[in-house]
Coordinates of C-alpha atoms in Angstrom, one line a residue:
M1 CA 60.7 116.1 82.9
G2 CA 61.8 112.6 83.9
A3 CA 59.1 111.1 82.0
Y4 CA 59.6 113.1 79.0
I5 CA 63.4 112.0 78.9
I6 CA 62.4 108.4 79.3
R7 CA 59.9 108.6 76.7
R8 CA 62.4 110.1 74.2
I9 CA 65.0 107.6 75.1
L10 CA 62.4 104.6 74.4
L11 CA 61.3 106.3 71.0
M12 CA 65.1 106.2 69.9
I13 CA 64.9 102.3 69.6
P14 CA 62.6 102.1 66.9
T15 CA 64.1 105.5 65.2
L16 CA 67.4 103.6 65.2
L17 CA 66.1 100.4 64.0
G18 CA 64.3 102.3 61.2
I19 CA 67.6 104.2 60.1
M20 CA 69.5 100.7 60.2
I21 CA 66.5 99.0 58.1
I22 CA 66.3 101.5 55.6
N23 CA 70.1 101.6 55.0
F24 CA 70.3 97.8 55.1
V25 CA 67.6 97.4 52.4
L26 CA 69.3 100.1 50.1
V27 CA 72.5 98.2 50.2
Q28 CA 71.1 95.2 49.1
F29 CA 70.3 96.9 45.5
V30 CA 73.8 98.4 45.3
P31 CA 76.0 96.5 42.8
G32 CA 79.5 95.4 43.5
G33 CA 79.5 94.1 47.2
P34 CA 82.7 92.8 48.8
V35 CA 82.5 89.5 47.3
E36 CA 82.3 91.0 43.8
Q37 CA 85.1 93.2 44.6
I38 CA 87.4 90.5 45.5
L39 CA 86.5 88.5 42.6
S40 CA 87.1 91.4 40.3
K41 CA 90.6 92.1 41.8
L42 CA 91.3 88.4 41.3
D43 CA 90.0 88.4 37.6
Q44 CA 92.4 91.5 36.9
Q45 CA 95.3 89.9 38.3
S46 CA 94.5 86.9 36.4
S47 CA 94.2 88.9 33.0
A48 CA 97.6 90.5 33.9
T49 CA 99.3 87.1 34.7
A50 CA 98.0 85.7 31.5
R51 CA 99.4 88.8 29.5
I52 CA 102.9 88.3 31.1
A53 CA 102.8 84.4 30.4
G54 CA 101.9 85.1 26.8
G55 CA 104.7 87.9 26.5
G56 CA 107.2 85.5 24.9
N57 CA 105.1 84.5 22.1
E58 CA 106.3 85.6 18.8
A59 CA 102.7 86.4 17.8
G60 CA 102.1 88.4 20.9
A61 CA 99.3 86.1 21.9
A62 CA 99.3 84.0 24.9
S63 CA 100.1 80.2 24.2
P64 CA 97.2 77.8 25.2
S65 CA 99.9 75.6 27.0
V66 CA 100.9 78.5 29.4
Q67 CA 97.4 80.0 29.8
Y68 CA 96.8 81.1 33.5
Q69 CA 94.3 78.9 35.2
G70 CA 92.4 81.9 36.8
A71 CA 91.7 83.2 33.2
K72 CA 89.3 80.0 32.9
G73 CA 87.3 81.3 36.0
L74 CA 87.4 80.8 39.6
P75 CA 86.2 77.6 40.9
P76 CA 82.3 77.7 42.1
D77 CA 83.7 76.2 45.6
F78 CA 85.9 79.0 46.3
I79 CA 83.2 81.7 45.4
K80 CA 80.9 79.5 47.7
N81 CA 83.5 79.6 50.4
L82 CA 84.0 83.5 49.9
N83 CA 80.2 84.1 50.2
K84 CA 80.3 81.9 53.6
Q85 CA 83.4 84.0 54.8
F86 CA 81.5 87.3 54.7
G87 CA 78.2 85.7 55.7
F88 CA 76.1 86.1 52.5
D89 CA 75.2 82.4 52.4
K90 CA 72.3 83.4 54.8
P91 CA 68.9 85.1 53.7
P92 CA 69.0 89.0 54.3
L93 CA 66.7 89.0 56.9
Q94 CA 68.7 86.6 59.1
R95 CA 71.9 88.4 58.5
F96 CA 70.2 91.7 59.5
L97 CA 68.6 90.1 62.8
L98 CA 72.1 88.7 63.5
M99 CA 73.7 92.2 62.8
M100 CA 71.3 93.8 65.1
R101 CA 72.0 91.3 67.8
D102 CA 75.7 91.9 67.8
Y103 CA 75.2 95.7 67.7
A104 CA 72.9 95.8 70.6
R105 CA 76.0 94.3 72.5
F106 CA 78.5 96.7 70.8
D107 CA 80.0 94.0 69.0
F108 CA 80.7 95.3 65.7
G109 CA 83.1 92.7 64.3
E110 CA 86.1 93.3 62.1
S111 CA 86.4 95.2 58.9
Y112 CA 86.4 93.0 55.8
F113 CA 89.6 94.6 54.5
R114 CA 91.8 95.2 57.5
S115 CA 92.7 93.2 60.2
I116 CA 91.3 95.4 62.9
S117 CA 88.0 95.7 64.8
V118 CA 85.7 98.2 63.8
I119 CA 86.0 99.8 67.3
D120 CA 89.7 100.0 67.3
L121 CA 89.5 101.5 63.8
V122 CA 87.0 104.1 65.1
K123 CA 89.1 105.1 68.0
E124 CA 92.1 105.4 65.6
K125 CA 90.5 107.9 63.5
L126 CA 88.2 109.8 66.4
P127 CA 90.9 112.2 67.3
V128 CA 91.2 113.9 64.1
S129 CA 87.3 114.2 63.5
I130 CA 87.0 115.6 67.3
S131 CA 89.5 118.1 66.7
L132 CA 88.0 119.7 63.6
G133 CA 84.6 119.5 64.8
L134 CA 85.3 120.9 68.5
W135 CA 87.5 123.4 67.5
T136 CA 85.4 124.7 64.5
T137 CA 82.3 124.8 66.5
L138 CA 84.0 126.8 69.3
I139 CA 85.7 129.2 67.3
A140 CA 82.5 129.7 64.9
Y141 CA 80.4 130.4 68.3
M142 CA 83.1 132.7 69.7
I143 CA 83.2 135.0 66.5
S144 CA 79.9 134.6 65.2
I145 CA 77.6 135.5 68.3
P146 CA 79.3 138.8 69.2
L147 CA 79.3 139.7 65.4
G148 CA 75.7 138.6 65.1
I149 CA 74.9 141.0 68.3
R150 CA 76.8 143.6 66.9
K151 CA 75.2 143.6 63.6
A152 CA 71.6 143.6 65.1
V153 CA 72.4 146.6 67.3
K154 CA 74.0 148.6 64.2
D155 CA 71.0 147.1 61.9
G156 CA 71.3 149.1 58.5
S157 CA 74.3 150.7 59.3
T158 CA 77.8 150.9 57.4
F159 CA 79.3 148.1 59.6
D160 CA 76.1 146.0 59.0
T161 CA 76.4 146.3 55.3
W162 CA 79.9 145.7 54.9
T163 CA 80.1 142.8 57.3
S164 CA 76.9 141.4 55.3
G165 CA 78.8 141.3 52.4
A166 CA 81.9 139.8 53.8
I167 CA 79.5 136.8 55.3
I168 CA 77.9 136.1 51.9
V169 CA 81.2 136.2 50.3
A170 CA 82.4 133.5 53.0
Y171 CA 79.4 131.5 52.7
A172 CA 79.7 131.3 49.0
I173 CA 83.2 130.1 48.9
P174 CA 83.4 126.1 48.9
G175 CA 85.2 124.8 51.9
F176 CA 87.6 122.7 49.6
L177 CA 88.6 125.7 47.5
F178 CA 89.7 127.9 50.5
A179 CA 91.3 125.1 51.8
I180 CA 93.5 124.9 48.9
L181 CA 94.0 128.5 49.0
L182 CA 95.3 128.3 52.4
L183 CA 97.8 125.8 51.4
V184 CA 98.8 127.9 48.7
L185 CA 99.1 131.2 50.6
F186 CA 100.4 129.8 54.0
A187 CA 101.8 126.2 53.6
G188 CA 104.7 126.6 51.1
G189 CA 102.6 126.8 48.0
S190 CA 103.6 130.0 46.2
F191 CA 104.0 132.4 49.0
V192 CA 104.7 131.7 52.7
K193 CA 105.4 128.5 54.8
W194 CA 104.0 129.4 58.1
F195 CA 102.2 126.2 58.7
P196 CA 102.5 122.3 58.0
L197 CA 101.3 120.9 54.7
R198 CA 99.7 117.8 56.4
G199 CA 98.8 116.0 59.2
L200 CA 97.8 116.5 62.7
T201 CA 101.1 116.3 64.4
S202 CA 104.7 116.1 63.5
E203 CA 106.8 113.1 62.9
N204 CA 108.8 113.6 66.1
F205 CA 105.4 114.2 68.0
A206 CA 106.5 111.4 70.5
D207 CA 109.7 112.7 71.3
M208 CA 108.6 116.5 72.3
T209 CA 107.7 117.8 75.8
P210 CA 104.0 118.1 76.7
L211 CA 104.3 121.8 76.3
M212 CA 106.0 121.4 72.8
Q213 CA 103.4 118.8 71.8
I214 CA 100.4 121.2 72.6
K215 CA 102.2 124.1 70.4
D216 CA 102.7 121.5 67.6
Y217 CA 99.0 120.1 67.7
L218 CA 97.7 123.5 67.5
W219 CA 100.1 124.7 64.9
H220 CA 98.7 121.7 62.7
I221 CA 95.1 122.3 63.2
V222 CA 95.0 126.2 62.3
L223 CA 94.5 125.9 58.4
P224 CA 92.0 122.8 58.5
V225 CA 89.8 124.5 61.1
T226 CA 90.1 127.6 59.5
A227 CA 88.9 126.2 56.2
N228 CA 86.1 124.2 57.9
T229 CA 84.8 127.0 60.0
I230 CA 84.0 129.4 57.2
A231 CA 80.6 128.3 56.3
A232 CA 79.6 127.3 59.8
F233 CA 80.8 131.1 60.8
A234 CA 78.5 132.8 58.1
T235 CA 75.4 130.8 58.9
L236 CA 75.6 131.2 62.8
T237 CA 76.3 135.1 62.4
L238 CA 73.1 135.6 60.3
L239 CA 71.1 133.3 62.6
T240 CA 72.1 135.1 65.7
K241 CA 71.6 138.6 64.2
N242 CA 68.2 137.6 62.9
S243 CA 67.2 136.0 66.5
F244 CA 68.0 139.2 68.2
L245 CA 66.4 141.5 65.6
D246 CA 62.9 139.6 66.4
E247 CA 63.4 140.1 70.1
I248 CA 64.1 143.9 69.7
K249 CA 60.9 144.2 67.7
K250 CA 58.8 142.6 70.5
Q251 CA 56.3 144.3 72.7
Y252 CA 58.1 143.5 76.1
V253 CA 60.9 145.5 74.8
I254 CA 58.9 148.6 73.7
T255 CA 57.2 148.3 77.4
A256 CA 60.6 148.0 79.1
R257 CA 62.1 151.2 77.3
A258 CA 58.9 153.1 78.3
K259 CA 59.5 152.3 81.7
G260 CA 62.7 154.4 81.6
L261 CA 65.1 151.4 81.7
S262 CA 68.5 152.0 80.0
E263 CA 69.3 150.6 76.7
R264 CA 72.0 148.4 78.4
R265 CA 69.6 147.1 81.0
V266 CA 66.9 146.2 78.3
F267 CA 69.4 144.7 76.1
Y268 CA 71.3 142.5 78.4
G269 CA 68.4 142.0 81.2
H270 CA 65.4 141.2 78.6
I271 CA 66.7 140.9 75.2
F272 CA 69.9 138.7 75.6
R273 CA 68.5 135.9 77.3
N274 CA 65.6 135.2 74.8
A275 CA 67.8 135.8 71.8
M276 CA 70.5 133.6 72.8
L277 CA 67.9 130.6 73.0
I278 CA 68.4 129.3 69.5
P279 CA 72.0 129.6 69.1
I280 CA 73.1 128.4 72.4
S281 CA 70.7 125.4 72.3
G282 CA 71.6 124.8 68.8
F283 CA 75.4 124.1 70.1
P284 CA 75.3 120.0 70.2
A285 CA 73.4 119.8 67.0
A286 CA 75.9 122.2 65.4
F287 CA 79.0 120.2 66.4
I288 CA 77.4 117.1 65.4
A289 CA 76.7 118.4 61.9
I290 CA 80.2 119.8 61.5
F291 CA 81.7 116.5 62.9
F292 CA 79.6 114.6 60.3
T293 CA 79.4 116.7 57.4
G294 CA 82.2 118.9 57.2
S295 CA 85.3 117.1 57.5
L296 CA 85.6 114.6 54.4
I297 CA 87.3 117.1 51.8
I298 CA 89.1 119.0 54.6
E299 CA 90.5 115.8 55.6
I300 CA 91.6 114.8 52.1
V301 CA 93.0 118.1 51.2
F302 CA 95.2 118.4 54.5
S303 CA 96.0 114.6 54.4
L304 CA 94.2 114.0 57.6
D305 CA 92.9 110.5 58.4
G306 CA 89.5 110.9 60.2
M307 CA 86.2 109.3 60.3
G308 CA 85.1 111.3 57.1
R309 CA 87.7 109.5 55.1
L310 CA 87.1 106.3 57.0
G311 CA 83.5 106.5 55.9
F312 CA 84.1 107.1 52.3
E313 CA 86.6 104.5 51.6
A314 CA 84.2 102.0 53.7
A315 CA 81.3 103.0 51.2
I316 CA 83.7 102.8 48.2
N317 CA 85.2 99.5 49.3
R318 CA 81.7 98.0 50.5
D319 CA 83.3 97.4 53.9
Y320 CA 79.8 96.6 55.5
P321 CA 81.0 96.2 59.0
V322 CA 82.8 99.6 59.2
L323 CA 79.8 101.2 57.3
F324 CA 77.0 99.9 59.4
G325 CA 78.9 100.1 62.7
T326 CA 79.6 103.6 62.3
L327 CA 76.1 104.3 60.9
Y328 CA 74.7 102.6 64.3
V329 CA 77.0 104.2 66.7
F330 CA 76.5 108.0 65.0
G331 CA 72.8 107.5 64.6
M332 CA 72.6 106.6 68.2
L333 CA 75.0 109.6 69.1
G334 CA 72.9 112.1 67.0
L335 CA 69.4 110.9 68.5
F336 CA 71.1 111.6 72.0
V337 CA 72.5 115.0 70.7
N338 CA 68.7 115.9 69.6
L339 CA 67.5 115.1 73.1
L340 CA 70.4 117.1 74.6
S341 CA 69.3 120.1 72.5
D342 CA 66.0 120.1 73.8
L343 CA 67.1 119.9 77.4
T344 CA 69.4 122.8 76.5
Y345 CA 66.4 124.7 75.6
V346 CA 65.0 124.3 79.1
W347 CA 68.3 125.1 80.6
V348 CA 68.6 128.5 78.6
D349 CA 64.7 129.4 79.2
P350 CA 63.1 127.9 82.2
R351 CA 59.7 129.0 80.9
I352 CA 59.9 126.0 78.3
D353 CA 58.4 123.1 80.2
F354 CA 58.6 119.7 78.4
A355 CA 56.7 118.2 81.3
S356 CA 53.5 119.9 80.2
R357 CA 53.6 117.8 76.9
E358 CA 53.5 114.5 78.7
T359 CA 49.7 114.5 78.7

C-alpha cells in the first residue's frame, strides 16, 4: 500500500504539470489580456474626456486646440513599460517556466488589479466556499443515504414511486431558480422574512457573543445551503438506492437468507457494508465537486463573496496570477482527493487491495 501511495503522489506531478500547460496554452489564444484591458479603459477615459472638452463648442464638435492628448494614441514607451510590468516582454515558454518555479515554492504573486497577494485573497474567500461545500455535502449525505436505503427496501411501493417523482422534480429545478424562489418566499420577497437576504454574517457580528455568532452564522447559511443541496441530494439518493438494489440481488444474499438469517441480520450484516462502498468512498470527491462547481450562481444570488465569484471575476478581468494560482492549488487538491477516495475504498471494504496492483 505504501508503494502504491508513493507512486500515485509521484504521478500527480506530471498530471498537474499537464493541467497547467493546457490552460496556459489556451490563455495565449484568448484575446483581451490584462494589458489590452487597461489600454481599453484608458482609451474609454480618453474619449470621454475629449467629449467633455469639446462640449463648449457651439457646433458640438471638439475644438482641435482642446483635443485630449490620449485621443491621439498612447505613447509606445508606455505600452512597452506596461507589458514589462506584467511580464509579457518575455517569451511564453520563459514566462511559464518562471511561473511554475514560483508555484513550486507556493509563491503565487499578487493580483494584477488588487493590491493583495493571491494567498491572502484566497484566505479571504475560502470561509464562504467551505461553508457552502461542507454543509451541503453533509446535509446531502444525512438525507440521501437513509432515503436511498428506504427506497431500496421498499422498491416498487407507493413510497418509492412518490419519492422518485419528488427527486426527479428536485433534480430538474435549476439551483439558481430555486435560490431565487427561496429569497422570494423566506427572505422578505413577497411573503415572510425569516432569513437574511445576503451575506454570511450580520454587520454587528464582531460585537456578538460566541453563542450569538454561531446562531447568526447558521441563520445566514440556511437558504444558500438549501439551494445548493437540492441537486446533490437527488443524485446521491438514486446512487444509494441503486447500490443497495444491486447488492440485494446477489447470490450471497440469497444464500444468507437460505441459512435462516433474519432480514435485519442479512441487511445490516451483509448488504449494508458492501452497498455503502460507493456512497461513503465518494464523500471526498463529492465535497470537492460541490466546492468547485456548485457555488458561483448561489454566491451571486445570495451576495456571498467566495471562491466561485473570485474565479469568475479573475477569468473576466484576465487576472492571471489569481486564475493560475487558484487552478494550481485546487488542481493539486483535487488530485489528493482522488487518492483519498481510493484509500477510503480500502477503509470501507478491506477486500480491496491496491498493493496487489503494484506488480
